Short mmCIF file of C-alpha atoms in Angstrom, two decimals:
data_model
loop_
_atom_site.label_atom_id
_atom_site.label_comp_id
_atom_site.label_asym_id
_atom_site.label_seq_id
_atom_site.Cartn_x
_atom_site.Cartn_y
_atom_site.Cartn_z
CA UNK E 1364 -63.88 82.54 21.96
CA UNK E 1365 -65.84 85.45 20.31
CA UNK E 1366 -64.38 87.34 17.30
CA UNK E 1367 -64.33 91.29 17.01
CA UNK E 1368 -63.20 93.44 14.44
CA UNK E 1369 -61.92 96.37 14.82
CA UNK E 1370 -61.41 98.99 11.93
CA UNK E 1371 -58.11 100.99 12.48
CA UNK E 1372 -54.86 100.21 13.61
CA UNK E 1373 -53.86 103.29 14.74
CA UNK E 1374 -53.00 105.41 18.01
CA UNK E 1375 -56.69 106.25 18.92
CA UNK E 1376 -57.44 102.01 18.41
CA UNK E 1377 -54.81 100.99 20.32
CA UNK E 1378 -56.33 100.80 23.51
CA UNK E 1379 -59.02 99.33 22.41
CA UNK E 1380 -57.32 96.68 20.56
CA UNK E 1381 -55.64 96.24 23.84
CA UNK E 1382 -58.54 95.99 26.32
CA UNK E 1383 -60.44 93.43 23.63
CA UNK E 1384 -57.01 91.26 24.55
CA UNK E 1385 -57.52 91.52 28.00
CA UNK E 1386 -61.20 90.45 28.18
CA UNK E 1387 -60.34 87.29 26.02
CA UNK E 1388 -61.68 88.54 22.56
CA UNK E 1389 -59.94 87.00 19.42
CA UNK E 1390 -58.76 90.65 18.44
CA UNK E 1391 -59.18 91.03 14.18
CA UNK E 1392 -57.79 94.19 13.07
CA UNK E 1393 -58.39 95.75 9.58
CA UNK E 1394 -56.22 98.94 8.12
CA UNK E 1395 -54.86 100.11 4.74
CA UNK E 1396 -50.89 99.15 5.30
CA UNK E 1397 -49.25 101.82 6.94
CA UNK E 1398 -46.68 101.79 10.22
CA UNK E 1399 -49.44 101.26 12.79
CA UNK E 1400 -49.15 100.42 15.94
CA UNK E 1401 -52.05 98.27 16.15
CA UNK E 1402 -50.78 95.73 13.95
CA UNK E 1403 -48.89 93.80 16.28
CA UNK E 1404 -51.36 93.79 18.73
CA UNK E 1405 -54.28 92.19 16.72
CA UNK E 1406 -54.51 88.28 16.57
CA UNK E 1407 -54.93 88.18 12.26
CA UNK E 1408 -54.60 91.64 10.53
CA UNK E 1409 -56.47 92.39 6.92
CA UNK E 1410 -54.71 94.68 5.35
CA UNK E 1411 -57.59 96.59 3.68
CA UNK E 1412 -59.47 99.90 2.95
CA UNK E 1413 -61.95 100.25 6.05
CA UNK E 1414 -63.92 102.43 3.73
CA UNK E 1415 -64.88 99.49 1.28
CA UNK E 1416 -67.65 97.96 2.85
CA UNK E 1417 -67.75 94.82 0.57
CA UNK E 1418 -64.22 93.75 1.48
CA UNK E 1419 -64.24 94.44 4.99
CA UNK E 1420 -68.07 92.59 4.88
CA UNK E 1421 -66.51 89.27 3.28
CA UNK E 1422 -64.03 89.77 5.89
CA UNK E 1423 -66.92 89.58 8.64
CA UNK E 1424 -68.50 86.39 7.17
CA UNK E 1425 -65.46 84.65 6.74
CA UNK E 1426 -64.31 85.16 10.47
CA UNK E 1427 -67.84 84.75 11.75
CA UNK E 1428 -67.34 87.51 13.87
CA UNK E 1429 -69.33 88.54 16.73
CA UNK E 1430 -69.15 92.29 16.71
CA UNK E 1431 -67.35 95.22 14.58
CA UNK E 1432 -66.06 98.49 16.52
CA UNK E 1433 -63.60 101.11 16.20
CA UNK E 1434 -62.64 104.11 18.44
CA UNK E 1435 -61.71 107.66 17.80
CA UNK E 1436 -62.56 108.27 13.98
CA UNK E 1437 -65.47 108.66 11.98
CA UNK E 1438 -63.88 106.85 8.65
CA UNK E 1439 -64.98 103.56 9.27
CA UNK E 1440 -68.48 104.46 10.74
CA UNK E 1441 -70.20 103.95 7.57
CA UNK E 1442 -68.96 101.16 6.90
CA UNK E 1443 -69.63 99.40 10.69
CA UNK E 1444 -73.25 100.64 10.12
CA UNK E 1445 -73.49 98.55 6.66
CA UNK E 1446 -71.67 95.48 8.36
CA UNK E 1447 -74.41 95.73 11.62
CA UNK E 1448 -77.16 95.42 9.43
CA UNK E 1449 -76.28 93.16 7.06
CA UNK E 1450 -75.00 90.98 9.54
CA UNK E 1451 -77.34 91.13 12.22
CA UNK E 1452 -75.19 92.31 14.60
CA UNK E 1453 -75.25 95.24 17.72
CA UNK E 1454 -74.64 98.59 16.70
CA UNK E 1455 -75.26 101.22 14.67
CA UNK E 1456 -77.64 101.08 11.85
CA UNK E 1457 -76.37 102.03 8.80
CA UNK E 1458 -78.60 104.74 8.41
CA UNK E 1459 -77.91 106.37 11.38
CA UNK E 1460 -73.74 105.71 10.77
CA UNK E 1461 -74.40 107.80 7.10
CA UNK E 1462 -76.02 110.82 9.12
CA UNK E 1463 -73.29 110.34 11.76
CA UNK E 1464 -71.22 110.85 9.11
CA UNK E 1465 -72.39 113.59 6.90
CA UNK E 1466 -72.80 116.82 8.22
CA UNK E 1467 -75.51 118.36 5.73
CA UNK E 1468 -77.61 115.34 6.79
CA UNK E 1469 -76.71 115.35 10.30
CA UNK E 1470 -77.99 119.83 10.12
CA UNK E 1471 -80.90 118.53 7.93
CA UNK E 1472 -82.40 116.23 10.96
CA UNK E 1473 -81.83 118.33 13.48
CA UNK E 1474 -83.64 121.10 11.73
CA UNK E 1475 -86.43 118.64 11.40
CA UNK E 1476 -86.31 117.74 14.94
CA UNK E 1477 -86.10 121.11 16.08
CA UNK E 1478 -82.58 119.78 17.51
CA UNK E 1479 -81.38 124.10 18.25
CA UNK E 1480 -78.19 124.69 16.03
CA UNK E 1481 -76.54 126.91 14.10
CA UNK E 1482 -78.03 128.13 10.43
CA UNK E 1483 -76.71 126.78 7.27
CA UNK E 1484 -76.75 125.65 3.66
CA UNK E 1485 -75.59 123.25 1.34
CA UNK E 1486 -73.53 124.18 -1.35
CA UNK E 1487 -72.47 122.00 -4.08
CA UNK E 1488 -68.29 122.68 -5.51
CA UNK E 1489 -69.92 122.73 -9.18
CA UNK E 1490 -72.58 125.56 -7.84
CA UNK E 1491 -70.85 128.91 -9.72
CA UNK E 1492 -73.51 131.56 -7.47
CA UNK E 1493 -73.55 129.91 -4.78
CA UNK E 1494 -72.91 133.67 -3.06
CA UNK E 1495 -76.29 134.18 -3.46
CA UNK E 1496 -77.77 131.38 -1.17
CA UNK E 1497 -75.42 132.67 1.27
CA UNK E 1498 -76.66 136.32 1.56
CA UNK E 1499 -79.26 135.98 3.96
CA UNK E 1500 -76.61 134.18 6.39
CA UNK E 1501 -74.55 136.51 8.89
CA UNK E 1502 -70.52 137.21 9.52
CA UNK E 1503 -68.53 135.03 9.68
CA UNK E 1504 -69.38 131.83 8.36
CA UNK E 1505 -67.59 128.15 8.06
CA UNK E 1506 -67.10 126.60 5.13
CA UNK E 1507 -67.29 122.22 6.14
CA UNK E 1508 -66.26 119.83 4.51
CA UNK E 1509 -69.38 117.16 5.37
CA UNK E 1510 -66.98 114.27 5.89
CA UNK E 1511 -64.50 115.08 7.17
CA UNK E 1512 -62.46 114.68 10.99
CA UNK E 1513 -59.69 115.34 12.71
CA UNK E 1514 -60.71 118.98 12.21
CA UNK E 1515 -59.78 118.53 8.51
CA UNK E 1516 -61.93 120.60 5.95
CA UNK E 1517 -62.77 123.49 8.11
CA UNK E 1518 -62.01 127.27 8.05
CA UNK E 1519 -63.57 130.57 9.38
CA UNK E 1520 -64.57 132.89 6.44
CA UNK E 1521 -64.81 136.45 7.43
CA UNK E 1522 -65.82 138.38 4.13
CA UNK E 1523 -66.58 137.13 0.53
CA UNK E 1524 -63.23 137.45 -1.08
CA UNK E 1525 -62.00 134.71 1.41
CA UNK E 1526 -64.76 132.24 -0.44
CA UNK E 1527 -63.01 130.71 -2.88
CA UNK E 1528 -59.82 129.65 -1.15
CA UNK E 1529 -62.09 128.54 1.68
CA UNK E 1530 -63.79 126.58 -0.65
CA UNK E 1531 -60.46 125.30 -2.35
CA UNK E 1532 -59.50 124.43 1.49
CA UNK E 1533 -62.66 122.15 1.73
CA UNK E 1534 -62.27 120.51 -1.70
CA UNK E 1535 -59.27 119.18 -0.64
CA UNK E 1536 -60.28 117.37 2.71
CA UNK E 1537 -63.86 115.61 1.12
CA UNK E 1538 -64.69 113.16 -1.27
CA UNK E 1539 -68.53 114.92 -1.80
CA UNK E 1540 -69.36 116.98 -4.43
CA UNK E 1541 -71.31 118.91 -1.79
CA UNK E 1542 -70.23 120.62 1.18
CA UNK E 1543 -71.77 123.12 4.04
CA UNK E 1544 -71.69 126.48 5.46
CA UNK E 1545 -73.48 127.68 8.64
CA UNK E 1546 -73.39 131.34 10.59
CA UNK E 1547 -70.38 131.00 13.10
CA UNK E 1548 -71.31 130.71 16.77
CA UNK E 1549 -69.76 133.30 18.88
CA UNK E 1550 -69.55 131.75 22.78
CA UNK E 1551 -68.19 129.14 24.87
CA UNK E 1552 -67.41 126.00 23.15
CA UNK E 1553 -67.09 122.73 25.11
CA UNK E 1554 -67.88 118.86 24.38
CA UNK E 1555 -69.34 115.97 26.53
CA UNK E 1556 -69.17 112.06 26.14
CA UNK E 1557 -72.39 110.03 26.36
CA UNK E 1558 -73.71 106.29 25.50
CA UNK E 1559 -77.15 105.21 24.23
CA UNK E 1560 -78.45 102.01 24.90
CA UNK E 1561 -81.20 100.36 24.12
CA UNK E 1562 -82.57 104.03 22.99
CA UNK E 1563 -81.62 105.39 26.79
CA UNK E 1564 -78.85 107.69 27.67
CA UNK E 1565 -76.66 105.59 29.93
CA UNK E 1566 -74.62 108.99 31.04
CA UNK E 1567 -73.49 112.12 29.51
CA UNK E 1568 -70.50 113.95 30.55
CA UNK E 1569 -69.56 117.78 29.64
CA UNK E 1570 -65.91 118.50 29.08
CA UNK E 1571 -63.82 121.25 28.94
CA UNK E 1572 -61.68 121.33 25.85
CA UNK E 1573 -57.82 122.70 25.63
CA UNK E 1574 -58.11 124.08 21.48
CA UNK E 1575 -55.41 125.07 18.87
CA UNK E 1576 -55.88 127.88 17.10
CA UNK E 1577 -55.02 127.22 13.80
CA UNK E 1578 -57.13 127.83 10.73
CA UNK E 1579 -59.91 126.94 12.88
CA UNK E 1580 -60.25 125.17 16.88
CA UNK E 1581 -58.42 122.13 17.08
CA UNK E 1582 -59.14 120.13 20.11
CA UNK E 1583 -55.70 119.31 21.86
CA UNK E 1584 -56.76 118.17 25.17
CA UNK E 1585 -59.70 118.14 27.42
CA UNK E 1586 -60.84 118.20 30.84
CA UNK E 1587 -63.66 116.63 33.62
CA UNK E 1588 -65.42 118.12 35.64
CA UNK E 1589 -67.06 121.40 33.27
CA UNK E 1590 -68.26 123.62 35.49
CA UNK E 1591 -71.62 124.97 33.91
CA UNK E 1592 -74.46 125.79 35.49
CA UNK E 1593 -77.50 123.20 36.03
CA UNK E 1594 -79.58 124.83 34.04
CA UNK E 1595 -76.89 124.94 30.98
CA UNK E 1596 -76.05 121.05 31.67
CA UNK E 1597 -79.85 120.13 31.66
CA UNK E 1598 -80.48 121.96 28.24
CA UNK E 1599 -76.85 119.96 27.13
CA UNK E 1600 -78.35 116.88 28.32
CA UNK E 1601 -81.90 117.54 26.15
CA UNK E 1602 -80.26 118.76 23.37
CA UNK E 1603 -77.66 115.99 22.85
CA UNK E 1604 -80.90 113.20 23.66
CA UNK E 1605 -82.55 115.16 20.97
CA UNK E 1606 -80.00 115.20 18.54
CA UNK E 1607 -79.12 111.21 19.14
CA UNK E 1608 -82.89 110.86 18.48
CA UNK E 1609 -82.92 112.72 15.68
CA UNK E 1610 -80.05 111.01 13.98
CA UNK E 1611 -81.32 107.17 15.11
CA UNK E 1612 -78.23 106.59 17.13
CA UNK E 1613 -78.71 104.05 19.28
CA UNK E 1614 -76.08 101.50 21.29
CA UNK E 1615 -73.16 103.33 20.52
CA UNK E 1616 -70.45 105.99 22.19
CA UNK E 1617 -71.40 109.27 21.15
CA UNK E 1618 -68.95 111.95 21.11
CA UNK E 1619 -70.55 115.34 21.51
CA UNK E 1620 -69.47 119.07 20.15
CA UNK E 1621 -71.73 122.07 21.96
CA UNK E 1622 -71.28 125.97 22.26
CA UNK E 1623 -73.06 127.96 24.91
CA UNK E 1624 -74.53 131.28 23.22
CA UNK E 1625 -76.30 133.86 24.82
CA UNK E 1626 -77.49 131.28 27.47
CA UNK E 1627 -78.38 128.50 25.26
CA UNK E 1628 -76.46 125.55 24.17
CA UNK E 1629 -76.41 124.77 20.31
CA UNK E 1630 -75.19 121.17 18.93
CA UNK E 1631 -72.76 121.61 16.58
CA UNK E 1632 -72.71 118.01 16.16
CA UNK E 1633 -72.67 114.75 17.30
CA UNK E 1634 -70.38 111.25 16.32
CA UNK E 1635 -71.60 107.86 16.54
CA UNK E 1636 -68.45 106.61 18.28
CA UNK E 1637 -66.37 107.02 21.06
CA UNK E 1638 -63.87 110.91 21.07
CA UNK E 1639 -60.50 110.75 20.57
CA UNK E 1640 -57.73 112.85 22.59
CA UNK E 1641 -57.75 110.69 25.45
CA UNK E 1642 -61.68 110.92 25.77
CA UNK E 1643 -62.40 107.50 26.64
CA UNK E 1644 -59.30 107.68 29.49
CA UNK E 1645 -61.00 111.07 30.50
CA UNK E 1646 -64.46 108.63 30.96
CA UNK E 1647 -62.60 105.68 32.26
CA UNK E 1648 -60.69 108.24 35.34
CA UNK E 1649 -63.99 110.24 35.93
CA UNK E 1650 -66.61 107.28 36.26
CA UNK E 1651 -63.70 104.67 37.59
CA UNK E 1652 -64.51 102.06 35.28
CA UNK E 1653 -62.66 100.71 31.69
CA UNK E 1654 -64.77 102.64 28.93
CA UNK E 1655 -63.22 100.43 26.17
CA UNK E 1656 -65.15 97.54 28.19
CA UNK E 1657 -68.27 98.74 27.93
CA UNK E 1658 -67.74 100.26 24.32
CA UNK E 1659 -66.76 96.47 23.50
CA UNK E 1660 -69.23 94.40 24.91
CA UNK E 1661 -72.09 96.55 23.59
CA UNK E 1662 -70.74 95.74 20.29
CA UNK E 1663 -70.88 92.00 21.08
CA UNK E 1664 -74.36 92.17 22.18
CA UNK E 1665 -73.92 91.67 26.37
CA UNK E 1666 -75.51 93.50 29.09
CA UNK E 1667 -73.39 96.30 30.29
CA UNK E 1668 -74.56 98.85 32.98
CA UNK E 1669 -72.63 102.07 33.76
CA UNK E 1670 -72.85 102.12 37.74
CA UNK E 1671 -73.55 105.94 39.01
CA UNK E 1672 -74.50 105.73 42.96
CA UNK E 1673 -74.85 108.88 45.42
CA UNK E 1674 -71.76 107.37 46.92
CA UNK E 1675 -69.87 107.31 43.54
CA UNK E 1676 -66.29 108.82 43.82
CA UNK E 1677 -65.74 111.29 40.43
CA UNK E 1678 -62.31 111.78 39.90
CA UNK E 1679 -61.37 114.95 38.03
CA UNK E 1680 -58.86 114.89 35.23
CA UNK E 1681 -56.74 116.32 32.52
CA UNK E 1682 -55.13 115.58 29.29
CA UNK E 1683 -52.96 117.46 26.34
CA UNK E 1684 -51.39 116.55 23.13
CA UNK E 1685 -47.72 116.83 22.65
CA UNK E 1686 -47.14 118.31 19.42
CA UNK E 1687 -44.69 119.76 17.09
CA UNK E 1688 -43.63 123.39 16.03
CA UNK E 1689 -42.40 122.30 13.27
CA UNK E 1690 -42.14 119.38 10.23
CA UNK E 1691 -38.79 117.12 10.82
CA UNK E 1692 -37.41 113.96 12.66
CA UNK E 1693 -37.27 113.22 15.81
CA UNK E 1694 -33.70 113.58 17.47
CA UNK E 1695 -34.54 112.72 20.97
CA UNK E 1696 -37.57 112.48 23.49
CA UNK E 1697 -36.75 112.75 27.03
CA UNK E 1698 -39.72 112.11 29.90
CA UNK E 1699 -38.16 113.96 33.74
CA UNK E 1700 -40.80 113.47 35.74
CA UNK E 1701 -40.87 111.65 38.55
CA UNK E 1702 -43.28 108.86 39.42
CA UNK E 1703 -46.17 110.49 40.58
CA UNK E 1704 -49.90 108.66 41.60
CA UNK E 1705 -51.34 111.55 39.87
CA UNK E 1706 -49.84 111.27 36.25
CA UNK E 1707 -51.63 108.58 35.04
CA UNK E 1708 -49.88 108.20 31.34
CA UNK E 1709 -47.27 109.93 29.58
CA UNK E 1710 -46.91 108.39 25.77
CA UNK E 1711 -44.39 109.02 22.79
CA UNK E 1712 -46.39 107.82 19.76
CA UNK E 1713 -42.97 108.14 17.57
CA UNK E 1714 -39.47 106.94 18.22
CA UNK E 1715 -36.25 109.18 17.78
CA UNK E 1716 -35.78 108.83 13.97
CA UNK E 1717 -39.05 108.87 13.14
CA UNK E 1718 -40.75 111.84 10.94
CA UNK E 1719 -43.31 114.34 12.47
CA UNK E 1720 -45.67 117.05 10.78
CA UNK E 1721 -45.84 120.57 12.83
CA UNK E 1722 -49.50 120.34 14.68
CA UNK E 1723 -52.45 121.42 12.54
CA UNK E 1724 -54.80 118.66 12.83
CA UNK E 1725 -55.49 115.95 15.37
CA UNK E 1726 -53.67 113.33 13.61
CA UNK E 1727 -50.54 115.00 14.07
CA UNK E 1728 -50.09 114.51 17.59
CA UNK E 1729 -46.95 113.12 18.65
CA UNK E 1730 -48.32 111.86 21.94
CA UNK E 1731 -50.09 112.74 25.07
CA UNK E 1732 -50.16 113.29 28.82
CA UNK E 1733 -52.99 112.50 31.45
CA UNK E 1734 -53.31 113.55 34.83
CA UNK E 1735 -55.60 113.29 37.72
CA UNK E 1736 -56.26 114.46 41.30
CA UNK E 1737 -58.40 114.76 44.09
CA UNK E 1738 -60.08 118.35 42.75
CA UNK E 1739 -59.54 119.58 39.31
CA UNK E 1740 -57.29 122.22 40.04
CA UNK E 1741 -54.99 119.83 41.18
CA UNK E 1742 -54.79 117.72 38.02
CA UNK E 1743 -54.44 120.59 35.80
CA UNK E 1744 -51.53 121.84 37.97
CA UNK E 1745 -50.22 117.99 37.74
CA UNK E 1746 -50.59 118.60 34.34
CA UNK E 1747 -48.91 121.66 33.50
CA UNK E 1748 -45.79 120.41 35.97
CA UNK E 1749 -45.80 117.13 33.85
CA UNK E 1750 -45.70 119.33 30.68
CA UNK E 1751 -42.54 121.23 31.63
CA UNK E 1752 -40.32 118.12 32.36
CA UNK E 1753 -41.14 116.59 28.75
CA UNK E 1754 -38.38 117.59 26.45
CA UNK E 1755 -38.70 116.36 22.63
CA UNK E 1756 -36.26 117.86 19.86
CA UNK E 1757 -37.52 118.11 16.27
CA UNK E 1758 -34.93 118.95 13.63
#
């Protein structure tokens, strides 16, 4: 029986942990304690930092495992990267997982590439003028933290006196003594999902992304088929193959972020691993096959193809967050819709009792809806209906 590990244990690993059941794996699951649901799905759980490389390495030898994954968050990237290549095994390298996983190197190899994105520099929290190396950049700028997800570390600036508690914002979400700011983009945002293999783009698919508005655009749900024009999904295509080049990703989900100015699309960057907010479902419905299975048996090594034909039936879907207005405990969740061959998953992540935050980030979803249909007007209408008849009570 071959051995994977998977780093995480929570929501956005679930499914994963789950499909890695079905296909036989022996399912080894490591996680800083915490109530996770992916706990009692694993076969052994470790409870450790997926951040320390060393630890979760000796964990890797002494399971002889045959691949390391996770889904849905760019913590553990790194440290996959490190395991790959000191193990031998499929996957990132780790020098591809650190530029993955810093934006200021991520922005410095695409300007070397001549990968077409938005201007920037790197300023370091101990830098006292750092004004000055931002004077040549235009209105309005974001301030990033460089490692960071989850949308964490990141606010609009729109003058100089908001510097400093932008900066203060960003100090709080990174553990680098360095962090960036680039010219913000003004235009249509939107996101795709691809896979490299064997240095080959095995499909890339543009999204259409439902955002919160919050301190900055929080991704809350997202929807396939985009409809762009061919010329606009060709550039996508070259600039995301670019970028992936330019970065070394190779054999590995990639989860893309683009914005459409004055006719040309701009990368505002790319992860080494598979989207979360339902983005490997969204895959899964489109291309009608399981996207955890593929994302799996890369990471064990095995051939895996990702079947497109002339005949291929797309199916268009939808997906949101459910969310809270407001910090409290859940006094009761209540799902009235009827069964329906067009709502393909409706999930509470939390049970009444339990504590939620009100939504600024990802992470604070309290759980999710996906629809489909046979256009994709129909599954956003499924969608919106399905909303509606979802009643959850926060006090």
């Amino acid at each position: 029986m071959k051995k994977v590990l998977i780093l995480g244990a929570g929501i956005y690993q679930v499914p994963l942990i789950k499909t890695a059941g079905k296909l036989g794996l022996y399912t080894i699951v490591a996680s800083i304690p915490g109530n996770y649901p992916g706990f009692e799905l694993a076969d052994k759980v470790y409870y450790e930092d997926t951040t320390d490389f060393q630890k979760i390495l000796e964990i890797a030898k002494k399971e002889n495992i045959d691949g390391i994954i996770t889904t849905g968050t760019d913590v553990a990237v790194i440290t996959i990267g490190k395991v790959c290549d000191n193990l031998g095994l499929p996957g990132l390298t780790a020098t591809a997982a650190e530029i993955a996983t810093d934006k200021m190197l991520m922005k410095q190899r695409y300007e070397e590439f001549g990968v077409r994105t938005a201007k920037f520099r790197k300023i370091y929290f101990a830098d006292t003028c750092y004004e000055k190396k931002l004077s040549d950049l235009c209105f309005p700028l974001m301030f990033k933290s460089v490692d960071s997800s989850g949308s964490r570390g990141i606010i609009k600036v729109n003058s100089p006196d908001e510097f400093e508690a932008a900066k203060v914002n960003v100090a709080s979400n990174t553990r680098s003594n360095y962090f960036i700011v680039e010219e913000f983009l003004d235009g249509e945002e939107f996101g795709a999902q691809a896979f490299i293999r064997n240095g080959k783009l095995q499909f890339v698919l543009p999204h259409g992304d439902y955002v919160f508005k919050g301190d900055t655009g929080v991704p809350i749900g997202h929807f396939a088929p985009y409809d762009l024009p061919a010329d606009v999904i060709e550039d996508s295509i070259l600039q995301l193959n670019n970028a992936a080049k330019a970065m070394g990703l190779n054999n590995c989900a990639i989860n893309a972020d683009f914005i459409l100015c004055n006719g040309k699309v701009y990368v505002l960057e790319l992860g080494g691993r598979c989207g979360a907010t339902c983005l490997a479902e969204l895959v899964s419905i489109y291309f009608g096959y399981n996207y955890y299975e593929k994302i799996l048996k890369t990471a064990l090594g095995e051939d895996v193809d990702f079947p497109e034909t002339d005949d291929t039936i797309f199916t268009p879907n939808a997906s949101m967050l459910l969310m809270s207005d407001k910090d409290g405990k859940i006094i009761s969740q209540r799902d009235d819709n009827p069964d329906s061959a067009n709502i393909v998953d409706i999930q509470f992540d939390y049970k009444p009792g339990d504590e939620v935050h009100k939504f600024r980030i990802g992470p604070h979803r309290i759980g999710h809806i996906i629809t489909k249909g046979n256009t994709l007007g129909e599954a956003v209408n499924t969608l919106r209906k399905a909303m509606n008849k979802i009643h959850i009570e926060v006090e």
